[in-house]
Short mmCIF file of C-alpha atoms in Angstrom, two decimals:
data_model
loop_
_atom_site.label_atom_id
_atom_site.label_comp_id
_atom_site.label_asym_id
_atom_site.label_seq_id
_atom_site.Cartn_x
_atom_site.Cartn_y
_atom_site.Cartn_z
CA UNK A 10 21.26 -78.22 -80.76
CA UNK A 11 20.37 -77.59 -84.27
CA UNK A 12 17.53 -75.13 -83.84
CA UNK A 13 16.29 -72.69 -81.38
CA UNK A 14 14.93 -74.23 -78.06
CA UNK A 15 12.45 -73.61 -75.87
CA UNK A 16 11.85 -74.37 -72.22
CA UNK A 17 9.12 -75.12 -70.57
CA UNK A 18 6.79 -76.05 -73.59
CA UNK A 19 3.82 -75.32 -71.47
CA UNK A 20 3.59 -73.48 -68.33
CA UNK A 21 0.26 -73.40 -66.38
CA UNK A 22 0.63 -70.79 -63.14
CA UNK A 23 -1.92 -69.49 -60.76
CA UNK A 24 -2.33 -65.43 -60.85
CA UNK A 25 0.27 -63.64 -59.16
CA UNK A 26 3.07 -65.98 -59.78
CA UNK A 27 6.56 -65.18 -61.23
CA UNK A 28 7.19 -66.99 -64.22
CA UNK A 29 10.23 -67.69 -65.89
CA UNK A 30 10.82 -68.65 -69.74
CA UNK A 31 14.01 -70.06 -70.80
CA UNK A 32 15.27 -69.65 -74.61
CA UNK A 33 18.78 -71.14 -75.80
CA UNK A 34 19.50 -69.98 -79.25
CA UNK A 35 21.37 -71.60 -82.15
CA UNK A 36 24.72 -71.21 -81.84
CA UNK A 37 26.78 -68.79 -83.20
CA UNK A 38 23.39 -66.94 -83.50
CA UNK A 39 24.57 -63.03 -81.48
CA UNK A 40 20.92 -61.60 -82.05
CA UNK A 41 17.83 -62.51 -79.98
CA UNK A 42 14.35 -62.10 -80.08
CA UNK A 43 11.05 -62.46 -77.66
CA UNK A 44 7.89 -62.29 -79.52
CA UNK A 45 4.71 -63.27 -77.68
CA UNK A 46 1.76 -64.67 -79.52
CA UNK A 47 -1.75 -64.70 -78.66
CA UNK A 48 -4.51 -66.67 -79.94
CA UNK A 49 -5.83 -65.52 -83.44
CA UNK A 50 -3.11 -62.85 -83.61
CA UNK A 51 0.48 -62.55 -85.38
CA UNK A 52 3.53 -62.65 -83.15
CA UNK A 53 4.57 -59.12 -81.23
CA UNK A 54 7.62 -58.00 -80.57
CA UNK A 55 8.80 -57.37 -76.71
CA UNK A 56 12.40 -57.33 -76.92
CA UNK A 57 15.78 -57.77 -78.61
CA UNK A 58 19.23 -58.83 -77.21
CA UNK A 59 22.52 -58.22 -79.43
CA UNK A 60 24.76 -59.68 -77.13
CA UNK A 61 24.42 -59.33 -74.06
CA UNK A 62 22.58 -56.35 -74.17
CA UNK A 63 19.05 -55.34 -74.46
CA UNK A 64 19.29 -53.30 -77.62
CA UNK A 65 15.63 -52.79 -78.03
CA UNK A 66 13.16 -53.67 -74.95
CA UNK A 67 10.25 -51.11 -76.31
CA UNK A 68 7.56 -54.01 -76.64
CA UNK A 69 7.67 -55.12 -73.48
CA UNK A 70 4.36 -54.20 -72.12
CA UNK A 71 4.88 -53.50 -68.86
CA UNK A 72 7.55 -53.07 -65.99
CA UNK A 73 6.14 -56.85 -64.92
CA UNK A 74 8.52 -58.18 -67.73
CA UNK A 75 12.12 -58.70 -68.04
CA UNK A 76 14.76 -60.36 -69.78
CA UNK A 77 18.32 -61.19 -69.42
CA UNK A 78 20.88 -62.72 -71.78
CA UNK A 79 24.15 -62.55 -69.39
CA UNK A 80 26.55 -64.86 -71.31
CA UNK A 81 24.92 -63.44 -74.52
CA UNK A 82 23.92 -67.16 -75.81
CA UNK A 83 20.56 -67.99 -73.70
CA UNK A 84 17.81 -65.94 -72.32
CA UNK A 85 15.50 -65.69 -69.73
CA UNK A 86 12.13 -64.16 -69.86
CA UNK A 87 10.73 -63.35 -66.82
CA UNK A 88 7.42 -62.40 -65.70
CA UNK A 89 6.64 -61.72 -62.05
CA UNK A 90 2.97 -60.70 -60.58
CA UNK A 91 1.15 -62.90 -63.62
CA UNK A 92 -2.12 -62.17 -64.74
CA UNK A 93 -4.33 -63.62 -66.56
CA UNK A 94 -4.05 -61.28 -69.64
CA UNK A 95 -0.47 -62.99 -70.19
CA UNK A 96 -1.88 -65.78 -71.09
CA UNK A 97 -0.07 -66.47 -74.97
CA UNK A 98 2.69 -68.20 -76.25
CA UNK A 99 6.16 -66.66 -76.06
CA UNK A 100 8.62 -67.32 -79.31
CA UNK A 101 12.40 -66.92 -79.25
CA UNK A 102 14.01 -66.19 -82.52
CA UNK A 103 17.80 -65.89 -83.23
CA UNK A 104 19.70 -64.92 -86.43
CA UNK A 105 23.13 -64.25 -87.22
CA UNK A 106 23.61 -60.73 -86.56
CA UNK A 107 21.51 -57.46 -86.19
CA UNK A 108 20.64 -57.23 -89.77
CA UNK A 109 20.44 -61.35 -89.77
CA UNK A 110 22.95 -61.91 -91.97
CA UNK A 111 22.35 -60.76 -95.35
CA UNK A 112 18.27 -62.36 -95.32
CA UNK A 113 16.87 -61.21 -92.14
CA UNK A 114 16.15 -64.14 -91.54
CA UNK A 115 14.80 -65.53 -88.05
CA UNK A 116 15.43 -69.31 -86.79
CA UNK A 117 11.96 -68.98 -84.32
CA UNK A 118 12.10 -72.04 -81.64
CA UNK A 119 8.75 -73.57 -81.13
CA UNK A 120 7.64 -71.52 -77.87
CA UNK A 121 6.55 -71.81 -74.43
CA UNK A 122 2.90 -71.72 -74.35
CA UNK A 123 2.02 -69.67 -70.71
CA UNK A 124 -1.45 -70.02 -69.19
CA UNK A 125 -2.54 -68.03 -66.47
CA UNK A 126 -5.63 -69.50 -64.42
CA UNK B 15 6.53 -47.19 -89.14
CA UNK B 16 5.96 -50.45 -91.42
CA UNK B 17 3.02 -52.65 -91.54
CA UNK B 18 1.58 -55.27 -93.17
CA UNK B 19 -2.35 -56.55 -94.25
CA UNK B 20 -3.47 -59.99 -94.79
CA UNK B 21 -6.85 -59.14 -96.31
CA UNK B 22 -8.13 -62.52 -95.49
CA UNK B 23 -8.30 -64.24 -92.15
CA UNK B 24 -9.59 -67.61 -93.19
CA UNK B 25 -8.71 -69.31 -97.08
CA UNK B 26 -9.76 -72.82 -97.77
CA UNK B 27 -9.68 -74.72 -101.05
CA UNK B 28 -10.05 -77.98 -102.79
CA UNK B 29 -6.41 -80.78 -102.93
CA UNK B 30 -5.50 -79.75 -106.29
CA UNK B 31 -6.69 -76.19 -106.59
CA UNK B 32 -4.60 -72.75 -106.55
CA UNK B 33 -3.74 -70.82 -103.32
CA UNK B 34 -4.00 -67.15 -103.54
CA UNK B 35 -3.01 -65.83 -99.52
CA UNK B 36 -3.03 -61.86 -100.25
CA UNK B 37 -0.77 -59.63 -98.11
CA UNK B 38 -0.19 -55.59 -98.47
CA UNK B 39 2.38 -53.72 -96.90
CA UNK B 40 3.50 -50.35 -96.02
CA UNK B 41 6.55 -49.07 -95.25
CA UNK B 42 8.61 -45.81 -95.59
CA UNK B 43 11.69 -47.45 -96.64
CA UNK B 44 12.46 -50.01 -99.24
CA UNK B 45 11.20 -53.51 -96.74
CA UNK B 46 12.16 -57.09 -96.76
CA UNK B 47 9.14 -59.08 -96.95
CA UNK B 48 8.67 -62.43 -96.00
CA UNK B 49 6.14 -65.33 -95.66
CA UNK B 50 6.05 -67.93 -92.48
CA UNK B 51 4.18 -71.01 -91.80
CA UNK B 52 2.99 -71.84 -88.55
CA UNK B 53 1.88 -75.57 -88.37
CA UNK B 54 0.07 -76.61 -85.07
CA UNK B 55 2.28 -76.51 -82.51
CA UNK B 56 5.33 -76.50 -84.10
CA UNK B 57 7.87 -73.21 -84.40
CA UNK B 58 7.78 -70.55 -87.52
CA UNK B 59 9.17 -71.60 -90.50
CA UNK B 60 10.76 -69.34 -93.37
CA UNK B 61 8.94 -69.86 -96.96
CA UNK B 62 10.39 -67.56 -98.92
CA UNK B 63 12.10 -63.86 -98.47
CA UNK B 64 12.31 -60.77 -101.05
CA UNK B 65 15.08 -58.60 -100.15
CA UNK B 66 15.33 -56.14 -103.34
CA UNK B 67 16.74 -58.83 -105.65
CA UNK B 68 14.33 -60.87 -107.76
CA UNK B 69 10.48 -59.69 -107.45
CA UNK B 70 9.31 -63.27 -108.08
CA UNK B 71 10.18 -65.40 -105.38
CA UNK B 72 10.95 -68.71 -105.10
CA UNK B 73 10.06 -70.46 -101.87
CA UNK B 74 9.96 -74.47 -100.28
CA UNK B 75 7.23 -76.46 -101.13
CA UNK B 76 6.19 -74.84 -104.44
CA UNK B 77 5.34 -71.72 -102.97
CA UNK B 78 5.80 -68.27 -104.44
CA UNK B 79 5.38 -64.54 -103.96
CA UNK B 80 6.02 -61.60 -106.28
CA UNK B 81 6.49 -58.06 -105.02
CA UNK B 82 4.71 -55.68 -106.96
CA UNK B 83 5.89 -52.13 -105.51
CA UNK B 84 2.91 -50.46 -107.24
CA UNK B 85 0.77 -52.54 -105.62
CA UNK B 86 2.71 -52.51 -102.38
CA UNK B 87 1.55 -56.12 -102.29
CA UNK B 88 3.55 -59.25 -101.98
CA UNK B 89 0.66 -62.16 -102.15
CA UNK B 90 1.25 -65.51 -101.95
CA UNK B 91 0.35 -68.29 -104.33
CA UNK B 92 1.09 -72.03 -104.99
CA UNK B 93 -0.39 -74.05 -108.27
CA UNK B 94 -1.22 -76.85 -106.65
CA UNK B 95 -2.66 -77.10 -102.75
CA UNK B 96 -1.79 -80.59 -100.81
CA UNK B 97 -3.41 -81.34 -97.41
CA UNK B 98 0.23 -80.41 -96.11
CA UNK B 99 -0.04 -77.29 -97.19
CA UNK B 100 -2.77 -76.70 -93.99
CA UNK B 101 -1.97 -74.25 -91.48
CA UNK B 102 -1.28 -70.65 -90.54
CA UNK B 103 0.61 -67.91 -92.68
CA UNK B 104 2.28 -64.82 -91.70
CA UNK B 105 3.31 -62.01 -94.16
CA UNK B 106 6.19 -60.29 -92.50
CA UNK B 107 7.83 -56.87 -93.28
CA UNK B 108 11.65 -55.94 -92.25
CA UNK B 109 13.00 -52.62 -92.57
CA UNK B 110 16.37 -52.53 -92.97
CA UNK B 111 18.42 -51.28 -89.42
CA UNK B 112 15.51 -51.73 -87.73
CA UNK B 113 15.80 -53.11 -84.37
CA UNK B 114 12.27 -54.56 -83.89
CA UNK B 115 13.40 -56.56 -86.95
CA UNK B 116 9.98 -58.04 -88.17
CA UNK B 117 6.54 -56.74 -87.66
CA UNK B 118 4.01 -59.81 -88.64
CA UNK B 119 0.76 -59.67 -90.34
CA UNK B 120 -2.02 -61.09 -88.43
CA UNK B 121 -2.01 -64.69 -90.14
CA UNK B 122 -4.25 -66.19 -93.14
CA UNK B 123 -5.74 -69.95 -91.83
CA UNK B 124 -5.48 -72.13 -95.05
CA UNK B 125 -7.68 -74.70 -95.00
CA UNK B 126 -7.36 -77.63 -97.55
CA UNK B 127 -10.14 -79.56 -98.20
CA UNK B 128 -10.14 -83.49 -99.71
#
């Protein structure tokens, strides 16, 4: 597709549940990012995928996350053991390379809103 | 370690009137620095970028920014606010060969009022 996509849109899960988050990037794009958003707050890193390697997971909060990008085009995000304190929305981002091209610029998809009841 | 301010959480203004959405940053090395939009439920969008060229930037939709290094500030403004122009704004600070690539403000709510 043209932009970066996000699936599912909206996720509602019961505590305790493994959740996973699905991200296919433009193409083309080698660099990927998970950001999760919560309410009233700017987007926070977790992790970032050059390839098919995790090149930077510090922001993932907590051994609970993970993330995989085997073929180096889409992503997973997975959360196992949810609570309700994940509750947020979860943003993919792609750009061309490391240092996204010669902007920096991120292509952000439109997220996967998780709720945690 | 970079960061950025966005001094005001909430902005709203008259159809017709100026926008002023004021961001500071900090950072050890020279930054990129970049505005988003967030409309409801819809993805980030780029508005404009400075990466060391220009310090007044150009951005879509009659937005513009202008670095001002002794200010370390890089605030936002448009002439002219239309009800479009409603929704949330992220100043965003890169440093170059960083991996965490972007570290976001934590957004200005523009309000536009008829």
């Amino acid at each position: 597709g043209a932009g970066v996509s996000q699936t599912p849109s909206n996720k509602v899960t019961e505590k305790g549940k493994y959740v996973e988050l699905r991200c296919d990037p433009i193409s083309g794009h080698t660099a990927l990012y998970w950001y999760r958003q919560s309410l009233g707050q700017g987007p926070e890193f977790l992790i970032y995928f050059q390839g098919t390697g995790a090149a930077d997971d510090s922001g993932l909060p907590n051994d609970r996350f993970f993330a995989v990008r085997p073929e180096g085009s889409v992503s997973t995000l997975k959360i196992q053991r949810t609570e309700r304190g994940d509750s947020a929305v979860y943003l993919c981002a792609s750009s061309l390379g490391s240092s996204g091209g010669n902007t920096g610029e991120l292509f952000f998809g439109e997220g996967s809103r998780l709720t945690v009841l | 370690a970079q960061s950025v301010t966005q001094l005001d959480s909430h902005v709203s203004v008259s159809e017709g009137t100026p926008v002023l959405l004021r961001c500071n940053y900090s950072s050890s090395y020279s930054p990129s620095l970049f505005w988003y939009v967030q409309h409801p439920n819809k993805g980030l969008q780029l508005l404009l970028k400075y990466t060391s060229a220009a310090t007044l930037v150009k951005g879509i939709n009659g937005f513009e920014a202008e670095f001002k290094k002794s200010e370390t500030s890089f605030h936002l403004t448009k002439p002219s606010a239309h009800m479009s122009d409603a929704a949330e704004y992220f100043c965003v600070v890169r440093v170059w060969g960083s991996a965490r690539q972007l570290t976001f403000g934590s957004g200005t709510q523009l309000t536009v009022l008829p």
